[in-house]
CSV table of C-alpha atoms and ligand atoms in Angstrom, one decimal:
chain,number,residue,atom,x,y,z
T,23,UNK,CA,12.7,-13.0,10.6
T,24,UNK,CA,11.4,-16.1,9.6
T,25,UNK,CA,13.7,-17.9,6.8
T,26,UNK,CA,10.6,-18.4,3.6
T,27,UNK,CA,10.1,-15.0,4.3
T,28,UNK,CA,13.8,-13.4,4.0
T,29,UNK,CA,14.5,-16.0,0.6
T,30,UNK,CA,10.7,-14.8,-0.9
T,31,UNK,CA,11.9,-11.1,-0.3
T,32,UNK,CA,15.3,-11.9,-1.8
T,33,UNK,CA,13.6,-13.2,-4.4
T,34,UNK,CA,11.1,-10.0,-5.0
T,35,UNK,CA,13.9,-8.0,-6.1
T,36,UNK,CA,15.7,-11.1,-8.6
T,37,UNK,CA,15.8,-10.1,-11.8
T,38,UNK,CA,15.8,-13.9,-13.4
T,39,UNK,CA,13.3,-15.2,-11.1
T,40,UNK,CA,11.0,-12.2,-12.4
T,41,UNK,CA,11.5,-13.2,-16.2
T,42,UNK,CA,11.1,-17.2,-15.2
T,43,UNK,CA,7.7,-16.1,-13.4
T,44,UNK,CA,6.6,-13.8,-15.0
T,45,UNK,CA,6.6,-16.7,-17.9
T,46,UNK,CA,4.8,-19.3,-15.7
T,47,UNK,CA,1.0,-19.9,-16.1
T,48,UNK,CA,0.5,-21.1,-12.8
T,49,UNK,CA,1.8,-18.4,-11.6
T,50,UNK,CA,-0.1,-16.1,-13.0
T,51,UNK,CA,-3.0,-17.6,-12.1
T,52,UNK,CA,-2.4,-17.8,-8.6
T,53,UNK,CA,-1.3,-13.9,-8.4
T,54,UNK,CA,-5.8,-13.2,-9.8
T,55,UNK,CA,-6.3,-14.4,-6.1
T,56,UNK,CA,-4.9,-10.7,-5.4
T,57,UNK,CA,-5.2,-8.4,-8.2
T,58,UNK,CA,-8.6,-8.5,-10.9
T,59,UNK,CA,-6.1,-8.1,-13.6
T,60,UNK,CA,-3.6,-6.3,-15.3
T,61,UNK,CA,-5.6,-3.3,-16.7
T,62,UNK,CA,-7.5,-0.3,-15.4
T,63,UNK,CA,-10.8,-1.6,-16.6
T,64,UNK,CA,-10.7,-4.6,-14.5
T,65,UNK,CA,-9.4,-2.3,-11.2
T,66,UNK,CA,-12.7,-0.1,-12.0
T,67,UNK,CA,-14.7,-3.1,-11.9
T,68,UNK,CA,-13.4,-4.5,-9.2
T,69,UNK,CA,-14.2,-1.0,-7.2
T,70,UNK,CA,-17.5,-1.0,-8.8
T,71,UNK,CA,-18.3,-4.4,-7.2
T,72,UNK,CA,-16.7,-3.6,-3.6
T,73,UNK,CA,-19.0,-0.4,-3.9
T,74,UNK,CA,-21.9,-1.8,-3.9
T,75,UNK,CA,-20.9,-3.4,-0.8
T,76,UNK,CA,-20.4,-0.2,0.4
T,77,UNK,CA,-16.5,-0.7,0.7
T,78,UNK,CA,-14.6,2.2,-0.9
T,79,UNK,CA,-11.4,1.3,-2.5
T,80,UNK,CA,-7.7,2.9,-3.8
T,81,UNK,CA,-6.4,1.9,-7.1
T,82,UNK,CA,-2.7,1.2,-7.4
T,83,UNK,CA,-0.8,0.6,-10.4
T,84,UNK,CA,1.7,-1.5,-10.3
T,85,UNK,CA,5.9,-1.1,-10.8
T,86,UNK,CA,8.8,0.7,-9.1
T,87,UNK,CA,11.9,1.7,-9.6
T,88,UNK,CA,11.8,2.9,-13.0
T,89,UNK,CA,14.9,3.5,-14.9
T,90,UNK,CA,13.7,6.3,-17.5
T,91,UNK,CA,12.3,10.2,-17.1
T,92,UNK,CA,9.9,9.0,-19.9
T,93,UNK,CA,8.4,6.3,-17.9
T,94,UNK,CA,7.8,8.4,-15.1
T,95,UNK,CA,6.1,10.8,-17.4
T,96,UNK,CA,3.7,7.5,-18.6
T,97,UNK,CA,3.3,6.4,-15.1
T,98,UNK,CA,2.1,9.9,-14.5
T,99,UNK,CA,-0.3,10.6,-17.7
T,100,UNK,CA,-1.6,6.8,-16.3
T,101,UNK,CA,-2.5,8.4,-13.0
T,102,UNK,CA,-4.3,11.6,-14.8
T,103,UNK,CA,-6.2,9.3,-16.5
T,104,UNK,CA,-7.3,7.5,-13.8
T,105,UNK,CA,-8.4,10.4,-11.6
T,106,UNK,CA,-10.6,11.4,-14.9
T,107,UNK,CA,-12.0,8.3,-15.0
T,108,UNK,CA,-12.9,7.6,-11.4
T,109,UNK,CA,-14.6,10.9,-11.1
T,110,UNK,CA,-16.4,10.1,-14.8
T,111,UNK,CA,-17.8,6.5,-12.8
T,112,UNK,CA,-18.7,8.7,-10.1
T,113,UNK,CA,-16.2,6.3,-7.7
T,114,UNK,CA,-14.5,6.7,-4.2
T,115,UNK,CA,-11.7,5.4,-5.1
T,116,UNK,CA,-8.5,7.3,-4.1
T,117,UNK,CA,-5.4,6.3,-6.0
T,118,UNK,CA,-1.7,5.4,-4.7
T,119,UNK,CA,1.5,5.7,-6.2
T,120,UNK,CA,5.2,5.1,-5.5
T,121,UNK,CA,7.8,7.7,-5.5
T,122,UNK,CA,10.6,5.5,-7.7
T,123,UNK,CA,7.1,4.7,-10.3
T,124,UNK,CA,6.8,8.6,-10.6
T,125,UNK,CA,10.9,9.4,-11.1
T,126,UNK,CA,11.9,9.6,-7.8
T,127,UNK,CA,15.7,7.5,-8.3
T,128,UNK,CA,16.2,9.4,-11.7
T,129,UNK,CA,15.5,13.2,-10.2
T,130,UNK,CA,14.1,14.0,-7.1
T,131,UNK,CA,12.8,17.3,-8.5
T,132,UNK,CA,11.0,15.7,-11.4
T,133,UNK,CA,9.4,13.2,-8.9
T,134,UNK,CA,7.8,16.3,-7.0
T,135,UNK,CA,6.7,17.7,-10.0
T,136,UNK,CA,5.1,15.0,-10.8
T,137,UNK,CA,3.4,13.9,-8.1
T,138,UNK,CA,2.2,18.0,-7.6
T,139,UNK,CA,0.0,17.2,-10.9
T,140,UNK,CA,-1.5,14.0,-9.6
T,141,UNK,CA,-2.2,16.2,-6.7
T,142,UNK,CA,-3.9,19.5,-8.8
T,143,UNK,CA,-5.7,16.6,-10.4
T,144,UNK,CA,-7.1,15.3,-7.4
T,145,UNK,CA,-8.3,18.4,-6.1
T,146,UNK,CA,-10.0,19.3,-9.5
T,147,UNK,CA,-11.4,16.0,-9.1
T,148,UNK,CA,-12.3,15.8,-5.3
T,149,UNK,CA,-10.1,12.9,-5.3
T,150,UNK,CA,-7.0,11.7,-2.8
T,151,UNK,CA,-3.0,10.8,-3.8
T,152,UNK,CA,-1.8,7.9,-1.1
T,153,UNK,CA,2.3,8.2,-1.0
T,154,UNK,CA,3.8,4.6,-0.3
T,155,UNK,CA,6.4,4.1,1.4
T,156,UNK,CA,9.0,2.1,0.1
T,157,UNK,CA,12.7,0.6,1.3
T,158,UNK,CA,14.2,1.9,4.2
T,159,UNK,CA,16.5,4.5,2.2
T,160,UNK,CA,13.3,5.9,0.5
T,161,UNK,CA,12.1,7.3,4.3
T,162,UNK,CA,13.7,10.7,3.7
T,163,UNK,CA,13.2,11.4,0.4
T,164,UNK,CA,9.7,10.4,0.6
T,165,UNK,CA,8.6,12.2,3.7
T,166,UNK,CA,10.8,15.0,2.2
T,167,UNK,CA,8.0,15.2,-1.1
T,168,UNK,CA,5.4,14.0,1.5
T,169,UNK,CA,5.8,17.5,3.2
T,170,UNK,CA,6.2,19.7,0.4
T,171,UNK,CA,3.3,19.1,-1.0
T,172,UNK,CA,1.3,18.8,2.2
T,173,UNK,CA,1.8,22.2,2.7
T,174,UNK,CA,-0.3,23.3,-0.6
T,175,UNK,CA,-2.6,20.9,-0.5
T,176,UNK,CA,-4.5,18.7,1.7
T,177,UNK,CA,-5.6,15.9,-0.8
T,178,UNK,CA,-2.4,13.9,0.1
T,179,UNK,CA,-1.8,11.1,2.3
T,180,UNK,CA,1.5,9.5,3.2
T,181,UNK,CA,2.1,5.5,4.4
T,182,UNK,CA,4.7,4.8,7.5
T,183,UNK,CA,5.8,1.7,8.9
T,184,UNK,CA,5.8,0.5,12.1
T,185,UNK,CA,8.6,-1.6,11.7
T,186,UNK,CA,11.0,0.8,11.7
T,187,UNK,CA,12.6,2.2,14.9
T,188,UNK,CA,12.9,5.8,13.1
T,189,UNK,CA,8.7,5.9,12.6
T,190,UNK,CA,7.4,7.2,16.2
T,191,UNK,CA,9.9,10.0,15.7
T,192,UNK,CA,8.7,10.5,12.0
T,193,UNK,CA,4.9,10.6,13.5
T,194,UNK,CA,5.8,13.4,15.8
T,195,UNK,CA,8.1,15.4,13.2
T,196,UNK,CA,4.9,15.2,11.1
T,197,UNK,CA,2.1,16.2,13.6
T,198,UNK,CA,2.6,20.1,12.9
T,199,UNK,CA,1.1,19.5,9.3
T,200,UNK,CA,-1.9,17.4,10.7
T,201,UNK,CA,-1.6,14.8,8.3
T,202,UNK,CA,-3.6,11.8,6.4
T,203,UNK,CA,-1.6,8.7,7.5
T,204,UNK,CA,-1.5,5.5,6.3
T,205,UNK,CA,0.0,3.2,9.2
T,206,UNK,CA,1.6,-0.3,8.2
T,207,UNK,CA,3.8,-2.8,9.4
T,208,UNK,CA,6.1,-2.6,6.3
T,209,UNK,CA,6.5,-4.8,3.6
T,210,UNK,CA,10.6,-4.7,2.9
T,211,UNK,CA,13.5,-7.0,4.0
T,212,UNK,CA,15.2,-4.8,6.5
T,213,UNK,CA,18.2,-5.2,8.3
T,214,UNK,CA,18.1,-5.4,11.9
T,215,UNK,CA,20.0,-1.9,12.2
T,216,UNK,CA,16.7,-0.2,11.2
T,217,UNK,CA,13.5,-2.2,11.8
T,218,UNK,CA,12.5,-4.5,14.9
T,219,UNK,CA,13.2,-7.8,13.7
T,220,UNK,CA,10.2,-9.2,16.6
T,221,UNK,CA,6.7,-9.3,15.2
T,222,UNK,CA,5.8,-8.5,18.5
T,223,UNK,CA,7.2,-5.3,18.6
T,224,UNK,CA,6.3,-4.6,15.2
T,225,UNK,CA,2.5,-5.0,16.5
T,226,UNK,CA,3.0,-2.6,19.9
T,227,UNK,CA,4.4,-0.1,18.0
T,228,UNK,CA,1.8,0.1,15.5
T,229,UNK,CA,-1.0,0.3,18.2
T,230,UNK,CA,1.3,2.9,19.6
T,231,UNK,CA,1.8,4.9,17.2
T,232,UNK,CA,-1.9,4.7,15.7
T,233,UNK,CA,-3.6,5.3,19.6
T,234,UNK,CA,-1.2,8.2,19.2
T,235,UNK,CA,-2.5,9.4,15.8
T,236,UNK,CA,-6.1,8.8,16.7
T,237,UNK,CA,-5.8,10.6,19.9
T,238,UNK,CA,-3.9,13.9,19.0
T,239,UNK,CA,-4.1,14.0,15.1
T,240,UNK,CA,-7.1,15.8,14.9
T,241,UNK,CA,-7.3,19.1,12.8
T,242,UNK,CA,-9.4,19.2,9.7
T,243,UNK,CA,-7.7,16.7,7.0
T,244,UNK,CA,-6.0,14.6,9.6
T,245,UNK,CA,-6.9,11.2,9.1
T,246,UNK,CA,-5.6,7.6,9.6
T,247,UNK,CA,-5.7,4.7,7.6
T,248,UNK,CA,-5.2,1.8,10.0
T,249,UNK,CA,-3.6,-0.6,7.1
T,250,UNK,CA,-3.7,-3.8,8.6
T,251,UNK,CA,-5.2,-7.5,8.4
T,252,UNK,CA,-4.4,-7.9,11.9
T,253,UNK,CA,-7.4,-9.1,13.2
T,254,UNK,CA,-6.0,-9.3,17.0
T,255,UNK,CA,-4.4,-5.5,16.5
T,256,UNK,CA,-7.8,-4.8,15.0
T,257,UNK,CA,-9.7,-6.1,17.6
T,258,UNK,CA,-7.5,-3.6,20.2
T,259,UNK,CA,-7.9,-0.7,17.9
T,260,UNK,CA,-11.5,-1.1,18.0
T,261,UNK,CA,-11.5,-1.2,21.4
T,262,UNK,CA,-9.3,1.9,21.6
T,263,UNK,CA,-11.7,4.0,19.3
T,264,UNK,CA,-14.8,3.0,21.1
T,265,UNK,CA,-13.2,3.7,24.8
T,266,UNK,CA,-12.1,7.1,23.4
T,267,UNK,CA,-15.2,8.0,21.6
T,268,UNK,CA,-13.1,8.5,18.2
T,269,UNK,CA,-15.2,9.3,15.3
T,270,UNK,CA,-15.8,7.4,12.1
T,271,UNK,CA,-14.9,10.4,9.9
T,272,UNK,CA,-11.2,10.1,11.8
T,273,UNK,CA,-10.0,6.8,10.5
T,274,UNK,CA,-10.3,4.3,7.9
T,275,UNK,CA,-9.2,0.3,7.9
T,276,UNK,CA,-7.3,-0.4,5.0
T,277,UNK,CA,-6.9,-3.7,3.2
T,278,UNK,CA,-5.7,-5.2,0.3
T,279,UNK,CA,-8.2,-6.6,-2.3
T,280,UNK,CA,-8.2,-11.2,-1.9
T,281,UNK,CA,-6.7,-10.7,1.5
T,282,UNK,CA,-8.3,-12.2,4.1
T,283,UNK,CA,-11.7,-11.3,2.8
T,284,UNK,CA,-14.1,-13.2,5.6
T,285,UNK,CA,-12.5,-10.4,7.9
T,286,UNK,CA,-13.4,-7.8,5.5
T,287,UNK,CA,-16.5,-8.2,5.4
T,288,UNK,CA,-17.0,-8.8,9.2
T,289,UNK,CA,-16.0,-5.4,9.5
T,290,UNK,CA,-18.0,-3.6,7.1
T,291,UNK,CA,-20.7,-5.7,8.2
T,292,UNK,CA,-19.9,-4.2,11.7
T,293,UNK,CA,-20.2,-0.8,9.9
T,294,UNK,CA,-16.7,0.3,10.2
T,295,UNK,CA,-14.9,2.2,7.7
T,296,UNK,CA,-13.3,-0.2,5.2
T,297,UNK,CA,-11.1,0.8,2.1
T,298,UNK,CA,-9.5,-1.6,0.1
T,299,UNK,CA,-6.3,-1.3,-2.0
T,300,UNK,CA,-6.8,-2.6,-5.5
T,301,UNK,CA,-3.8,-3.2,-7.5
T,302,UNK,CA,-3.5,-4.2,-11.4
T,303,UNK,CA,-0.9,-3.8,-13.7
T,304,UNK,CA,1.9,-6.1,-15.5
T,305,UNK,CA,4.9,-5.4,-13.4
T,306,UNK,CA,3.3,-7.1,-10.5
T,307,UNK,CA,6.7,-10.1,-9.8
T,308,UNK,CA,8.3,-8.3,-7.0
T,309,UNK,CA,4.4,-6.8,-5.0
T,310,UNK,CA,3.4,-10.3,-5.5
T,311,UNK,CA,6.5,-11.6,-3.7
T,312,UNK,CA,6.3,-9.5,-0.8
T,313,UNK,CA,2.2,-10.7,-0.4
T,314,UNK,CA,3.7,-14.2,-0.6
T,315,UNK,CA,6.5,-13.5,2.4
T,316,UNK,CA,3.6,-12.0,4.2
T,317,UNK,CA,1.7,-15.3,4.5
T,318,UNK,CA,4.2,-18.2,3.0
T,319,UNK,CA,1.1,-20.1,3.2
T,320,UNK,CA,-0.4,-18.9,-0.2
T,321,UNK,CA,2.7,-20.6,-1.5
T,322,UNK,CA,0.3,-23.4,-1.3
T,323,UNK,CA,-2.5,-21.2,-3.7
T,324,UNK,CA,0.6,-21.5,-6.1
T,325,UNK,CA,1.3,-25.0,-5.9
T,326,UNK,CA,-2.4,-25.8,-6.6
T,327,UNK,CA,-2.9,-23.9,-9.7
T,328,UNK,CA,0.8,-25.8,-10.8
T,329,UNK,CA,-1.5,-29.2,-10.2
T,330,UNK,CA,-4.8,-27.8,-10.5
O,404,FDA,P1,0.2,-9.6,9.5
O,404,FDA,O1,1.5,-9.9,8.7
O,404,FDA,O2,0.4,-9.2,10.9
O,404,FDA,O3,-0.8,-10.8,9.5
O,404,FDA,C1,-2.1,-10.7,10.1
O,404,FDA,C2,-3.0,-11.8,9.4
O,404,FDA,O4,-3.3,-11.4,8.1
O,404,FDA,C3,-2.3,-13.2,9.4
O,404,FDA,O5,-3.3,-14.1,9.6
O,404,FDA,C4,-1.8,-13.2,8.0
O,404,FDA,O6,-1.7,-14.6,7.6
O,404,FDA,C5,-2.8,-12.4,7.2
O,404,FDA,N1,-2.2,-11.8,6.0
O,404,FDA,C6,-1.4,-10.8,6.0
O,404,FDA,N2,-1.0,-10.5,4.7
O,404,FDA,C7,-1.5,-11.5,4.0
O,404,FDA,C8,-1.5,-11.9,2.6
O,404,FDA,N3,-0.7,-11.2,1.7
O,404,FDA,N4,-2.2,-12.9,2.2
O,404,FDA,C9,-3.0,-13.6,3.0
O,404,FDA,N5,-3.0,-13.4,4.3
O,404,FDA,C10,-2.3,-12.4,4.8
O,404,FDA,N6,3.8,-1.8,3.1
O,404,FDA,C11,4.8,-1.0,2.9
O,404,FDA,O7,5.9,-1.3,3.2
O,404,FDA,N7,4.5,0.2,2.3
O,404,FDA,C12,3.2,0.6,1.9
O,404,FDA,O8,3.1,1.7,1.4
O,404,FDA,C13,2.2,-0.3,2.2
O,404,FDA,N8,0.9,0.0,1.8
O,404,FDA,C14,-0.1,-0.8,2.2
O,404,FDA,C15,-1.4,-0.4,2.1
O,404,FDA,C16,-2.5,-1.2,2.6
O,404,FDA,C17,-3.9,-0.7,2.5
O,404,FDA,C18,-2.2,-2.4,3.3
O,404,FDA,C19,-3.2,-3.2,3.9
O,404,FDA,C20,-0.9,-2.8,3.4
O,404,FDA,C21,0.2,-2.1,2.9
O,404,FDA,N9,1.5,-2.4,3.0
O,404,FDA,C22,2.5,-1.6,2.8
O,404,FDA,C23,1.8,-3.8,3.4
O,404,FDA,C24,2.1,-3.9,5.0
O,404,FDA,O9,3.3,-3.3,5.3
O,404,FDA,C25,2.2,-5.4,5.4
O,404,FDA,O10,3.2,-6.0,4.8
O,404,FDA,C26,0.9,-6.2,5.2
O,404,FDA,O11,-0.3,-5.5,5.4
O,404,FDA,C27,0.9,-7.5,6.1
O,404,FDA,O12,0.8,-7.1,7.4
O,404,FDA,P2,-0.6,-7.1,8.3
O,404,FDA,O13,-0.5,-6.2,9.4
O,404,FDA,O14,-1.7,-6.9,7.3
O,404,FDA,O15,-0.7,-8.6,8.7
């Protein structure tokens, strides 16, 4: 793993350099590039806008690892609201949430509960709850929730990572409850123990492991969300679906909102399936990290709103 990226992943989860950043202007100017802004309003917008380009989206608000049942509760509530008021804009626009921002370090039961209500929500709304998946030692617990609720409702999807060796067997383990997938490369540092430290294998196994999904994972509900800016892996993926005769209502491309955008819009243009993943919120230090160790190159976006 390359070196900027280990230190900017470090860094993500640095309590002083999250107070000394959070403080910086130029730094919060840079992180707009990926995120509207810090409230709901300007995520709604945002979707509004990407509808009428007839890209459908999935809000996300942003924190992790909360350290009180109360906040939980308020991250929650937050998420009820939202589902209200995507369904009062008349929106598709699913929402995602992370097991430690709904309780999931303080009690694993209280985490369930709570993400059962986002879920009852969702299906009095029409609507769809996205699980991500977080650090390596969230895998169990997650998929634990993950399957729990799958088996009362449908309207709930749950992110894996190709990065980790454990994943293929976690796809199979799961293909009982035909589920809604998001595949991704992962986003964490991870020790070598657990995840392929080669890019290249990274890659394989995520066209692996979605071929596999788009092949077999077919009941009614299944559904993959290829989450990937990949335009070489999308470019085999496409191929894959086409050769295979997969249909559109089977999978989705997944992206996140300022990320390589010219190849966004090549694929909706293309009339593919595209979703993207709209963050907003105040606790956005350590999710902007990790998009900074993905390309170190927007290091430079930073520099030039220090100068310009
Ligand atoms: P990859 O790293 O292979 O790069 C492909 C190309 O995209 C390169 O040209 C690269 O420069 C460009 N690119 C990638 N990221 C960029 C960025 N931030 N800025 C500019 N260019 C960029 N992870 C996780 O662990 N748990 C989760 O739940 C999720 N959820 C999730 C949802 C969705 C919709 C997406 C798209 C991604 C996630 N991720 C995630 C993040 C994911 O694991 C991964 O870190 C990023 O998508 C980067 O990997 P790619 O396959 O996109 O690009």
């Amino acid at each position: 793993m390359a070196l900027t990226r280990r230190l900017l992943l470090a860094a993500s989860t640095n309590r002083w350099m999250r107070e000394q950043a959070m403080r910086r202007r130029f730094i919060r100017r840079s992180v707009s590039r990926f995120m509207p802004g810090e409230h709901v309003e300007d995520a709604l917008a945002a979707a509004r806008t990407l509808a009428e380009q007839g890209i459908t989206t999935i809000l996300t608000h942003l924190g992790e690892n909360l350290e009180r049942v109360e906040e939980a509760e308020e991250v929650t509530r937050h998420y009820l609201d939202v589902l209200d008021r995507v369904a009062a804009a008349g929106l598709d626009a699913q929402i995602s949430i992370k097991p430690t921002q709904l309780g999931l370090d303080l009690d694993p039961a209280l985490c369930q509960r709570n993400l059962d209500r986002l879920i009852e929500r969702a299906e009095q709304r029409g609507n769809f709850v996205w699980v991500d998946m977080e650090s390596s030692p969230y895998v169990d617990p997650t998929l634990a929730l993950f399957r729990a609720s799958r088996a009362r409702s449908a309207r709930v999807g749950v992110a894996l990572q190709s990065y980790l060796y454990r994943t293929g067997k976690d796809v199979e383990s799961l293909m009982p409850l035909a589920p809604a997938v998001r595949l991704v490369k992962g986003a964490y540092l991870e020790p070598p123990e657990v995840a392929y430290p080669d890019k290249r294998e990274v890659d394989e196994q995520f066209y692996r492991l979605a071929c596999r999904l788009l092949v077999d994972n077919v009941a009614p509900g299944a559904v993959l969300h290829i989450g990937t800016h990949d335009a070489a892996l999308t470019a085999r993926l496409l191929s894959f679906v086409d050769g295979h005769g997969i249909p559109a209502s089977a999978y989705e491309f997944a992206m996140l909102y300022g990320v390589q955008r010219t190849h966004q819009r090549r694929l909706r243009a293309s009339g593919r399936p595209l979703r993207v993943l709209i963050s907003y919120g105040e606790h956005w230090f350590p999710w902007y990290m990790r998009r900074l160790a993905e390309r170190p190159a927007n290091i430079w976006f930073v520099m030039k709103n220090l100068f310009g």
